[in-house]
Short mmCIF file of C-alpha atoms and ligand atoms in Angstrom, two decimals:
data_model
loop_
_atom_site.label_atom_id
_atom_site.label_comp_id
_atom_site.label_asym_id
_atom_site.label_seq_id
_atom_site.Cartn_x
_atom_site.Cartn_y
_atom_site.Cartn_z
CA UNK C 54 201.08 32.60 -35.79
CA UNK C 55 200.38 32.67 -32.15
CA UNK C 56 197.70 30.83 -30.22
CA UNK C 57 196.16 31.09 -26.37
CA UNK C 58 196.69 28.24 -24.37
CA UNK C 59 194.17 28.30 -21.48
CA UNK C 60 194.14 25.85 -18.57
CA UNK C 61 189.98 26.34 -17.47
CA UNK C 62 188.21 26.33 -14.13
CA UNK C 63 189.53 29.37 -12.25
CA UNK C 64 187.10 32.01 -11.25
CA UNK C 65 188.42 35.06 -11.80
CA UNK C 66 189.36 38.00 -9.03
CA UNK C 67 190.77 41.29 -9.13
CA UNK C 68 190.45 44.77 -11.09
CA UNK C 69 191.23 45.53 -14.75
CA UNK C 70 191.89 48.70 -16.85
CA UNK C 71 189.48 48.96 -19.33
CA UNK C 72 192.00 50.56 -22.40
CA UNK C 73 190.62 53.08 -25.00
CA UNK C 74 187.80 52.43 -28.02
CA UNK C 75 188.83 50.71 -30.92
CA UNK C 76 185.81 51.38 -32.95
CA UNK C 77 186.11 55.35 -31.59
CA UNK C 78 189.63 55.44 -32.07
CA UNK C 79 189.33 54.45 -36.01
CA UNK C 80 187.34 56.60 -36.79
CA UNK C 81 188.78 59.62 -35.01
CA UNK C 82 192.27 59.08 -36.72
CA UNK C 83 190.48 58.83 -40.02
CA UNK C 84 188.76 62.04 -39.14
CA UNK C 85 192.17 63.91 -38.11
CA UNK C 86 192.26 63.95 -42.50
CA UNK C 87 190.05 66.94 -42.12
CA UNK C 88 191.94 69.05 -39.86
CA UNK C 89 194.32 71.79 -40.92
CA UNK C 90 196.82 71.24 -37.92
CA UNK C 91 198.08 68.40 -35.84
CA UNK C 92 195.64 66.14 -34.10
CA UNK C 93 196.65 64.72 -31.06
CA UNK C 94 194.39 61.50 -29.89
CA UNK C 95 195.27 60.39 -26.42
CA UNK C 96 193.85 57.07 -24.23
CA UNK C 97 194.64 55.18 -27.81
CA UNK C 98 194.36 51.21 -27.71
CA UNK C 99 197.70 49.23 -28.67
CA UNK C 100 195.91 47.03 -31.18
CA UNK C 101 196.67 46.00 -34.45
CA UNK C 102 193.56 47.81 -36.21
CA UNK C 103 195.13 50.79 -34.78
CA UNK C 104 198.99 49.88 -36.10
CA UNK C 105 196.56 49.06 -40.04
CA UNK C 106 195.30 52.84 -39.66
CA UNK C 107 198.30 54.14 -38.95
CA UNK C 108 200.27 52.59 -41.92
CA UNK C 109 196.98 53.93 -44.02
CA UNK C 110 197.31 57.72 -43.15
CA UNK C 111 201.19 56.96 -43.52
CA UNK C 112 200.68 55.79 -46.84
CA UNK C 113 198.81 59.12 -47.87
CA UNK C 114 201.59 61.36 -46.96
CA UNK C 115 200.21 62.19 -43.65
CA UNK C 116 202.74 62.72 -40.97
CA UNK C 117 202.29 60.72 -38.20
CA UNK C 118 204.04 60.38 -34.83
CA UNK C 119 203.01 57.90 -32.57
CA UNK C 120 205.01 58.14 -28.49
CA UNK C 121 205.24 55.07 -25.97
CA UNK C 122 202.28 55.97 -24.17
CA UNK C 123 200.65 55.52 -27.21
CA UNK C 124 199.12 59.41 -27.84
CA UNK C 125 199.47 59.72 -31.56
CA UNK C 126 199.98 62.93 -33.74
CA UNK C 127 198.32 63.57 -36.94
CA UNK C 128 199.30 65.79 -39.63
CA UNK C 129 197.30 66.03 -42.63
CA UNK C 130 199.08 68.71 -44.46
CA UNK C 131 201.82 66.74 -46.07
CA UNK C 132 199.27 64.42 -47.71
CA UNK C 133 199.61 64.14 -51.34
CA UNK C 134 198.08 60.61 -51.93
CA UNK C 135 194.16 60.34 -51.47
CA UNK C 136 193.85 56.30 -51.34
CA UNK C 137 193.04 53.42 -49.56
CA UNK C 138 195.17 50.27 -51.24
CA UNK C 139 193.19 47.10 -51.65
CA UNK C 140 195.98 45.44 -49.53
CA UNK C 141 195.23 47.23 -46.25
CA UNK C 142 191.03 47.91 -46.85
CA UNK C 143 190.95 43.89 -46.99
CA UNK C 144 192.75 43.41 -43.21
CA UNK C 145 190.78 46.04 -41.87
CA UNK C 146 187.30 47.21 -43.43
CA UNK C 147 187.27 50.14 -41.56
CA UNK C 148 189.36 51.90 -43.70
CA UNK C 149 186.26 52.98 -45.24
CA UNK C 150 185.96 55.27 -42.58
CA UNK C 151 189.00 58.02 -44.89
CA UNK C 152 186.26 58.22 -47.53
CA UNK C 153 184.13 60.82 -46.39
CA UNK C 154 187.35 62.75 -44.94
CA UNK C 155 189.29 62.72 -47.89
CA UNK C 156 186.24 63.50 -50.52
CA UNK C 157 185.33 66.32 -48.25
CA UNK C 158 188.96 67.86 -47.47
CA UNK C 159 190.70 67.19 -50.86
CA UNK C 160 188.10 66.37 -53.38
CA UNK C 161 189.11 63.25 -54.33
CA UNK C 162 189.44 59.69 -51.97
CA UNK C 163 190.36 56.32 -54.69
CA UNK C 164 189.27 53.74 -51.42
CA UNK C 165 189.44 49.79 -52.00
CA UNK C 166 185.73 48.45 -51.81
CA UNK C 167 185.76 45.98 -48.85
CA UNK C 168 184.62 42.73 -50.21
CA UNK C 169 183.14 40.10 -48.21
CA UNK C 170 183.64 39.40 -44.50
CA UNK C 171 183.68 36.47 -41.74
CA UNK C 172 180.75 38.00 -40.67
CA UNK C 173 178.09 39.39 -43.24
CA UNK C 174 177.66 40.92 -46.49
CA UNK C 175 178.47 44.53 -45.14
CA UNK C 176 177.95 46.41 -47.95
CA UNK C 177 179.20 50.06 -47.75
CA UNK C 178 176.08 51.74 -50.78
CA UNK C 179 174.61 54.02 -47.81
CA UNK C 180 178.04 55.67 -47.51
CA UNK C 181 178.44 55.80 -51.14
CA UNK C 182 174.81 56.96 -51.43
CA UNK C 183 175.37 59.45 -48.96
CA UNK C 184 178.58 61.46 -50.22
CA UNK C 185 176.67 61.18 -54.16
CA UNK C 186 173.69 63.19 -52.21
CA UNK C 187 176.50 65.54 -50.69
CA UNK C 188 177.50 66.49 -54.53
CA UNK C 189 180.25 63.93 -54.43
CA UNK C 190 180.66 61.89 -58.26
CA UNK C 191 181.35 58.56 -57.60
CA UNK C 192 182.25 55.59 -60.07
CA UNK C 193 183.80 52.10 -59.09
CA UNK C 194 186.44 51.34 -61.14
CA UNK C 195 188.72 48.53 -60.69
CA UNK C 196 187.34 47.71 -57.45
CA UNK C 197 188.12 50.85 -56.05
CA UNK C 198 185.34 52.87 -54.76
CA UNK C 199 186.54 56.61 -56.61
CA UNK C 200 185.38 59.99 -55.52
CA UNK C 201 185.63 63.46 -56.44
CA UNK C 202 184.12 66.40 -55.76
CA UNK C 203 184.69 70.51 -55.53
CA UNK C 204 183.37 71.53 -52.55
CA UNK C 205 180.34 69.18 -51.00
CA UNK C 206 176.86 70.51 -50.60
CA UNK C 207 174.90 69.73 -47.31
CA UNK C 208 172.01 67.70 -47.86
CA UNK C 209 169.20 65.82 -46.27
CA UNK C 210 170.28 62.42 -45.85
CA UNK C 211 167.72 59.43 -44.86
CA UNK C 212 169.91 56.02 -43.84
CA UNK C 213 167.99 53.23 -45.54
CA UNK C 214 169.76 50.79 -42.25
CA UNK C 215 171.16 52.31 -39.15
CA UNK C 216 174.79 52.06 -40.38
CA UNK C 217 177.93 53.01 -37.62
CA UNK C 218 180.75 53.75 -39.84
CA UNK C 219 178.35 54.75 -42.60
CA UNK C 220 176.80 57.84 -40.15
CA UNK C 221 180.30 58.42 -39.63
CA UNK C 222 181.72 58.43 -42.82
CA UNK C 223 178.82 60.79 -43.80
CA UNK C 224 178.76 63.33 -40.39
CA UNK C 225 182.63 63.89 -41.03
CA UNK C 226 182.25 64.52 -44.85
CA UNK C 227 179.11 67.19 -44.06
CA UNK C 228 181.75 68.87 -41.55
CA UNK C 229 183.42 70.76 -44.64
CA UNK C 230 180.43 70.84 -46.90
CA UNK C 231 178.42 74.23 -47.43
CA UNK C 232 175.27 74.88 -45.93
CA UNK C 233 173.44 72.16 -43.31
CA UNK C 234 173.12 68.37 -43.76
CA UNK C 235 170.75 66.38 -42.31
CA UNK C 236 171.41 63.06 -41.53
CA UNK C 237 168.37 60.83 -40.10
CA UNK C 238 167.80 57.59 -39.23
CA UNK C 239 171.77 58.08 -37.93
CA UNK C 240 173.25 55.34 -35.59
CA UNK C 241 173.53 56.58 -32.02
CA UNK C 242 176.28 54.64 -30.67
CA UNK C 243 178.53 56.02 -27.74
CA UNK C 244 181.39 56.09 -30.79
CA UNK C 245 179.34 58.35 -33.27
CA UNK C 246 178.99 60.49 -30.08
CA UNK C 247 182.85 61.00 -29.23
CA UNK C 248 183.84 61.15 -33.05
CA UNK C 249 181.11 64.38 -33.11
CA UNK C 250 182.70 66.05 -30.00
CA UNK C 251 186.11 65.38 -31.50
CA UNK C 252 185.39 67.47 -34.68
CA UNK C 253 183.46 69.78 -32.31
CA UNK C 254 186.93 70.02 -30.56
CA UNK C 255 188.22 71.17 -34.37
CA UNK C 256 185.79 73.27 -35.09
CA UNK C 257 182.84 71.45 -36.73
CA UNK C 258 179.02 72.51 -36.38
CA UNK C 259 177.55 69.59 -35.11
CA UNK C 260 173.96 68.66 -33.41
CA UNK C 261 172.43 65.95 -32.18
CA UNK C 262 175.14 63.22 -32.14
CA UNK C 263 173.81 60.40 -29.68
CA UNK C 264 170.55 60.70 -31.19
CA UNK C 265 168.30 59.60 -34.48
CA UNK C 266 168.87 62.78 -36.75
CA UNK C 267 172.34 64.77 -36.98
CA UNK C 268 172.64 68.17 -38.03
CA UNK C 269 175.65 69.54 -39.50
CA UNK C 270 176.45 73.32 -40.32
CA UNK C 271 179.45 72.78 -42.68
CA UNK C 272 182.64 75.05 -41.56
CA UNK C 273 185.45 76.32 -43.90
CA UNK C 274 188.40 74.58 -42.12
CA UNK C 275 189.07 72.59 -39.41
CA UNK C 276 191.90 73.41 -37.11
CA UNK C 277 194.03 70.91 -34.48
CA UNK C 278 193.03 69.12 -31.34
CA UNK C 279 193.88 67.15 -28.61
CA UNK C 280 191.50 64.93 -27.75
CA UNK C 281 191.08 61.67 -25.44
CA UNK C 282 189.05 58.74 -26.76
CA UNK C 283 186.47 57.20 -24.59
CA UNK C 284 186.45 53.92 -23.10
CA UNK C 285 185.74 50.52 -24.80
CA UNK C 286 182.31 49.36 -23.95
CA UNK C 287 182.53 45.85 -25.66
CA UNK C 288 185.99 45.41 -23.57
CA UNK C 289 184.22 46.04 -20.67
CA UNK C 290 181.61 43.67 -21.36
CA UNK C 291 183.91 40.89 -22.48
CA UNK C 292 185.65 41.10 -19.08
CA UNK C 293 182.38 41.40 -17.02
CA UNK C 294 181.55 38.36 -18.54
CA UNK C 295 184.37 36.82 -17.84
CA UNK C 296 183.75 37.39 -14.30
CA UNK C 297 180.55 35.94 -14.49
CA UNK C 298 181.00 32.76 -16.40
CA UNK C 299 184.00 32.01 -14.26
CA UNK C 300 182.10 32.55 -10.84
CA UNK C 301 184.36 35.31 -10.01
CA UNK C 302 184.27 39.00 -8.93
CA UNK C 303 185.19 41.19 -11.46
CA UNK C 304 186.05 44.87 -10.96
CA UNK C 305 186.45 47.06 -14.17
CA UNK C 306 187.99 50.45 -14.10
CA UNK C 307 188.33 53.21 -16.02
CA UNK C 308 184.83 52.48 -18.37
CA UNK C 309 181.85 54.13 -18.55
CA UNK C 310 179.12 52.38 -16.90
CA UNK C 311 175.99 54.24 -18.88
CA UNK C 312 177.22 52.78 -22.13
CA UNK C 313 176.37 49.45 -20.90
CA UNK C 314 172.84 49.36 -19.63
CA UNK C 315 171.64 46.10 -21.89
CA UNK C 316 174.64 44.28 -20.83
CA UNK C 317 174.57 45.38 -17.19
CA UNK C 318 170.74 43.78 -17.57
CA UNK C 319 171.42 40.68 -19.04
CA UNK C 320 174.34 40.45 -16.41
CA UNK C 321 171.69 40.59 -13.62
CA UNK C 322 169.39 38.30 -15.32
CA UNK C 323 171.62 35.87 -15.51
CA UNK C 324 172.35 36.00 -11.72
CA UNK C 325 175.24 38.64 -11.16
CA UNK C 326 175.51 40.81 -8.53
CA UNK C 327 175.98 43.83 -10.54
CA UNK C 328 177.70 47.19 -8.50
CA UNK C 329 178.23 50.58 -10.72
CA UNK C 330 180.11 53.51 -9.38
CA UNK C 331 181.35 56.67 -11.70
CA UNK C 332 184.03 55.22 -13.74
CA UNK C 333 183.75 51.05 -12.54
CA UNK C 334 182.05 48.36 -13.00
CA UNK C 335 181.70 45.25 -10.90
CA UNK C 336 180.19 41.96 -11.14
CA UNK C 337 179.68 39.11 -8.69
CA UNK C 338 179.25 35.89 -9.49
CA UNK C 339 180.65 33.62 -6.82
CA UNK C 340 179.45 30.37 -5.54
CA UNK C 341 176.23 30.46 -8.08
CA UNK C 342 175.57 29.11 -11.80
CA UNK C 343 174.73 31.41 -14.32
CA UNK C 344 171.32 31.85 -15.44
CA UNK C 345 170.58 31.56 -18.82
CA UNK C 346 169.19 34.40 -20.85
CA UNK C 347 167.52 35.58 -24.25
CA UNK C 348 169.52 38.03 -26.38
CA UNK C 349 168.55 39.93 -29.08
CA UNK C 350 171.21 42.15 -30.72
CA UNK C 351 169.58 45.45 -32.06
CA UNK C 352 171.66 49.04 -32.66
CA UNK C 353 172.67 50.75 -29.68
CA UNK C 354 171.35 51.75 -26.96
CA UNK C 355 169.66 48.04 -27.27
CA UNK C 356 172.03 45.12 -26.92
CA UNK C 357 174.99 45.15 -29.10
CA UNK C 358 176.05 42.41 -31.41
CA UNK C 359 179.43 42.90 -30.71
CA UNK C 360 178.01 41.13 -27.30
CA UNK C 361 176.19 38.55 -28.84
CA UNK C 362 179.23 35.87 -28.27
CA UNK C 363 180.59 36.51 -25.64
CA UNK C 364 176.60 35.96 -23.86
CA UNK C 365 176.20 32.75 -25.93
CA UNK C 366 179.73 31.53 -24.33
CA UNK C 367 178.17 32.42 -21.15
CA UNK C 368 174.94 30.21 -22.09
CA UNK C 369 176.86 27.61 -22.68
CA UNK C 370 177.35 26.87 -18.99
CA UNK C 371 174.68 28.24 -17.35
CA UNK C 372 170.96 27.00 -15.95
CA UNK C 373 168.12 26.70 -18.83
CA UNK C 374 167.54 27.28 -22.29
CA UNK C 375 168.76 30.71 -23.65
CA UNK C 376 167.96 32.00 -27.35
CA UNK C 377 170.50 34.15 -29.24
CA UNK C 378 169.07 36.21 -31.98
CA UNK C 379 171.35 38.37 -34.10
CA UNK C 380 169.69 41.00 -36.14
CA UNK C 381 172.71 42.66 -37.48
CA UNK C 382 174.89 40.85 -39.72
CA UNK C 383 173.74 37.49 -41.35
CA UNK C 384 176.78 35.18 -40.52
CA UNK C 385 177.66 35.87 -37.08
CA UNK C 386 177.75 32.83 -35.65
CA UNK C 387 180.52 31.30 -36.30
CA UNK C 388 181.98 30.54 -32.90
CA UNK C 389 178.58 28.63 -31.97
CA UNK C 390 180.28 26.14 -34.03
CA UNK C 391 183.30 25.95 -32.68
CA UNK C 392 181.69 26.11 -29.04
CA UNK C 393 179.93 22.76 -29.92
CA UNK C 394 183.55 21.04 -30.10
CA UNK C 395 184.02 22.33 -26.53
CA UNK C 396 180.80 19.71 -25.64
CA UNK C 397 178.35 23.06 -25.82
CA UNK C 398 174.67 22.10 -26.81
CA UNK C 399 173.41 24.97 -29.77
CA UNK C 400 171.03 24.47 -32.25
CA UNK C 401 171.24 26.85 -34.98
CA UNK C 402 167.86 27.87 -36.96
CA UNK C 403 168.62 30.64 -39.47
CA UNK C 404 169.59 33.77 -37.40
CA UNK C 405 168.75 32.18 -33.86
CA UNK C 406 170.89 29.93 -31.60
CA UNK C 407 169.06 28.38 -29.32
CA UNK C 408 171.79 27.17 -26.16
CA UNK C 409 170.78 24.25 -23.52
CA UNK C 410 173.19 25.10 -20.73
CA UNK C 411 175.37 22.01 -19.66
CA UNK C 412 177.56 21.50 -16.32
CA UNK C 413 180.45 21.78 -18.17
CA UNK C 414 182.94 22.49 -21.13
CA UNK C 415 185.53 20.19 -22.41
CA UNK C 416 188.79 21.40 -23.40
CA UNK C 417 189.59 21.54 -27.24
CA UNK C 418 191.52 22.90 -30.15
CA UNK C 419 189.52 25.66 -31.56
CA UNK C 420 189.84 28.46 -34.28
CA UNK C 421 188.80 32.21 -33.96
CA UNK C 422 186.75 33.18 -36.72
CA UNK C 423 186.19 37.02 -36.15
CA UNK C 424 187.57 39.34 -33.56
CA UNK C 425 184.18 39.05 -31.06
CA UNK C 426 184.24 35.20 -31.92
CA UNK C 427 187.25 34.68 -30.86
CA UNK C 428 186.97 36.66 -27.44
CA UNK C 429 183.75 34.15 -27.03
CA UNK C 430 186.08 31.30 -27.51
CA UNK C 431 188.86 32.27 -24.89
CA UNK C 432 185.68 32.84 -22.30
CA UNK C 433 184.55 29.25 -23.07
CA UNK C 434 188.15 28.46 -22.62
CA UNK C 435 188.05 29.88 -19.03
CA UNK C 436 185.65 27.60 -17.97
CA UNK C 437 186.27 24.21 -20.15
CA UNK C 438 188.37 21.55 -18.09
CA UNK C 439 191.57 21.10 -19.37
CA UNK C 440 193.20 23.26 -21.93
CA UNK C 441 191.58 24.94 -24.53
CA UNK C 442 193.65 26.08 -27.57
CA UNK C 443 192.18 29.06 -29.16
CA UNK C 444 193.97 29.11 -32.70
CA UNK C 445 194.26 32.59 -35.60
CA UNK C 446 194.72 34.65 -32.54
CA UNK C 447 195.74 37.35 -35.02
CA UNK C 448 191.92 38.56 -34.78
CA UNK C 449 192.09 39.15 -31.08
CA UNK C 450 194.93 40.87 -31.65
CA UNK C 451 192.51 43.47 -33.65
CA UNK C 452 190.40 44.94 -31.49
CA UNK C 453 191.73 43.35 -27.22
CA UNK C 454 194.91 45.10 -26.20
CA UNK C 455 197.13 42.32 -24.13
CA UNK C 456 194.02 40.29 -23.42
CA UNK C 457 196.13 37.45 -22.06
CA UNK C 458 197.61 40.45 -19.63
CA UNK C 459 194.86 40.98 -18.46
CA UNK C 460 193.11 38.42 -18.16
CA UNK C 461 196.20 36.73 -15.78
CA UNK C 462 195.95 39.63 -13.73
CA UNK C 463 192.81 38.76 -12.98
CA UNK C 464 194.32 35.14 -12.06
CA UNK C 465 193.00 33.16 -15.67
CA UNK C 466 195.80 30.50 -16.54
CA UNK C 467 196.41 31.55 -20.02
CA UNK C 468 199.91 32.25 -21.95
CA UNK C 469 200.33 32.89 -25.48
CA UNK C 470 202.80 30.60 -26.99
CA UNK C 471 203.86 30.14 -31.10
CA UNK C 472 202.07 27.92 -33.20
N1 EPU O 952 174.80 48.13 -44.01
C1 EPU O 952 174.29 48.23 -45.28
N2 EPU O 952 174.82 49.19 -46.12
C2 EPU O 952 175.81 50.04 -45.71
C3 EPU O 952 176.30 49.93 -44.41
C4 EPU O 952 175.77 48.96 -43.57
O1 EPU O 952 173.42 47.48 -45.68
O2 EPU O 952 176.23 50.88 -46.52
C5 EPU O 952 174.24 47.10 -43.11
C6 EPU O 952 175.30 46.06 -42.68
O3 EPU O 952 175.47 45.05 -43.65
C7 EPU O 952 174.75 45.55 -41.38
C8 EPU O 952 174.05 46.80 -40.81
O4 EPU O 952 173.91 47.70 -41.89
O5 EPU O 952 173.78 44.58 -41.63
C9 EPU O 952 174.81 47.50 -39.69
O6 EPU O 952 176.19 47.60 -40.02
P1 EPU O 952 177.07 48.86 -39.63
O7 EPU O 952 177.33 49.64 -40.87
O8 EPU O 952 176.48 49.57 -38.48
O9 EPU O 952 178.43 48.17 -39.19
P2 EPU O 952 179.87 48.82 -39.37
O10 EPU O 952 179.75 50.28 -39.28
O11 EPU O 952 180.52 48.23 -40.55
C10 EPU O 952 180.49 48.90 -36.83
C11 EPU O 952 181.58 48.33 -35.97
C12 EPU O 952 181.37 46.84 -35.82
C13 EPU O 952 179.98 46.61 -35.20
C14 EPU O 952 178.91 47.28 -36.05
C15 EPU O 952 177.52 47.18 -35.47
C16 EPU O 952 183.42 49.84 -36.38
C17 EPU O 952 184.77 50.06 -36.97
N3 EPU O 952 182.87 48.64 -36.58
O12 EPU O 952 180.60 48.24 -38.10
O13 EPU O 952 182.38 46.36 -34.95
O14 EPU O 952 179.74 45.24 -35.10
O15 EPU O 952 179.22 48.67 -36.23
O16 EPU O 952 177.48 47.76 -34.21
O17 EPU O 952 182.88 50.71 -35.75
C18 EPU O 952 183.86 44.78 -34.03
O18 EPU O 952 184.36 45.69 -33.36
O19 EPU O 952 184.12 43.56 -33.82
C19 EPU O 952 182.92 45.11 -35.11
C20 EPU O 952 182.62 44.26 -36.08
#
């Protein structure tokens, strides 16, 4: 198992390439199950959530190519198996994500239940709630979530929680239902909004992705597409803040810059010179100490707990007192632990970190947790003196393509070297 070895105190300079969205790519590929021809998804991420989705849609029978620039081909016709093993659901929970697709397309989907995770409860019954409401009879069995169904019905569907993959799960089932579904209360992340125009590219009815209440007009069949996924707006963020807790000047490229309005404002809170053009991003942060600054995490378009550590890394270091409070997921907070062996002052008090700002970081050993926990650590890292180990690397590897790349481009001392 690898590990990051990073030698702190270098602010960092220079441009990076923001790569595609993991959690737009997922459930795009998922949502190539409906189509009757080949899907071609372009600006793909090389991460290993990507490789786990891959291997899933292999595993159905689904024929899928994948070239160097990594544009993969789906084929959903050759699918003859309509499940979701327990061995790949519990290294990636998005897998949930082939439910709705494979209930909807081939009237049955046998998917692993998730289980628990490093980071909440995350209970999947709104999807499951959802698909029953769309006509779909569901029983677990065995720890398998099973679903079958002849055709699905659209229905008027009120999410109990604003739920990502769950208004996913449910928009792509309602694409091949008959009649209209209504889905309110839906999550109106950037993601939702490029799955919709994806299955617009096939062919689906849909209606206001992007905001509270979807409207689907269910469609017979679904042909191919090629389609290019947007950029990742938690990558972005993760290097901007890099820039910033570094004292650097950090140009992203290739992003979209109205995705990440809370961010951009908690940037400039905290101090950073903040410059947006059409497709960049740049922060500025030399020759001052961050600022601290109050986060709350919220669904989109307020600030994103997939944020939430990499801003209490940035706390850490700077001027004042700054509160963290995470709304989303009970147990995210993980890495404020492990940010306390790097000499960080947190106090925990149920769902609310509370961060006194000190001059500086020592250099530890410490463990990712989660995927966003561990990019927290590695920004810590950037900033502790000495070296900082950041250990179970493996989750980085999820969801940051070549983050080491990248972030030595942008002058960082880090290499990754074997455990
Ligand atoms: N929830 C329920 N019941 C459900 C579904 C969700 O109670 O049936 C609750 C969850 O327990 C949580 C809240 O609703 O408290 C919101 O969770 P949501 O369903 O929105 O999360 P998700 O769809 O499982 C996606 C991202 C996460 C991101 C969250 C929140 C993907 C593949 N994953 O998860 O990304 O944190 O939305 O924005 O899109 C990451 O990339 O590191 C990551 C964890």
């Amino acid at each position: 198992m690898d590990k990051l070895q990073i030698q702190g105190g270098v602010p960092l300079e220079g441009e990076v390439r923001i790569s595609g969205a993991k959690n737009a790519t997922l459930p795009i590929l998922a949502g190539a199950l409906l189509s009757d021809g080949p899907v071609v998804v372009g600006n793909v991420p090389h991460l290993k959530d990507v490789t786990t989705t891959v291997e899933l849609l292999g595993g159905m029978g689904a024929t899928v190519t994948v070239d160097e620039r990594m544009r993969i081909e789906v084929d959903a016709t050759t699918v003859r198996d309509y499940s979701a093993p327990y061995e790949l659901v519990k290294t990636m929970r998005a897998s949930i994500l082939v439910l709705g697709p494979l209930v909807a397309r081939f009237g049955r989907a046998d998917v692993s239940l998730p289980g628990g995770c490093a980071i909440g409860a995350r209970p999947v019954n709104i999807h499951v709630a959802g698909l029953q409401a769309l006509g779909a009879d569901i029983t677990i069995d065995g720890g398998y979530i099973r679903a079958r169904a002849d055709r699905l019905r659209g229905a008027r569907l009120v999410l109990d929680t604003v739920t990502v993959t769950g208004t996913e799960n449910l928009m792509m089932a309602a694409t091949l239902a008959k009649g209209e579904t209504v889905i309110e209360n839906a999550a109106r992340e950037p993601e939702v909004v490029d799955l919709a125009n994806f299955l617009i590219s096939m062919g689906a009815k849909i209606q206001g992705a992007g905001s509270d209440k979807i409207v689907v007009q269910g469609v017979e069949r679904l042909r191919g597409t090629h389609y290019e996924v947007l950029p990742d707006r938690i990558e972005s963020g993760t290097y901007l803040v890099a820039g910033a807790i570094t004292g650097g000047h950090v140009r992203i490229k290739n992003t979209r810059p109205d995705h990440l309005d809370a961010v951009l404002m908690k940037l400039q809170e905290a101090g950073a010179t903040v410059g947006v053009g059409d497709t960049w991003v740049e922060v500025d942060m030399r020759g001052r100490r961050p600022r601290a600054v109050d986060v709350r995490t919220a669904p989109y378009p307020a600030f994103p707990t997939d944020m939430q550590a990499q801003f209490a890394a940035l706390n850490t270091v700077a001027s004042g007192v700054g509160t963290i409070i995470e709304t989303i997921f009970e147990n995210r907070f993980m890495h404020m632990l492990e940010m306390r062996r790097l000499g960080a002052e947190i106090r925990l008090e149920g769902n609310t970190a509370i961060i006194h700002g000190v001059k500086r970081l020592t250099a530890a050993p410490v463990m990712a947790t989660d995927l966003r926990a561990s990019a927290s650590l590695v920004l810590a890292g950037l900033v502790a003196e000495g070296r900082t180990e950041v250990e179970r690397i493996y989750h980085i590897d999820r969801g940051y393509e070549a983050i080491e790349e990248k972030l030595a481009q942008l002058g960082a001392q880090i290499k990754r070297v074997p455990n």
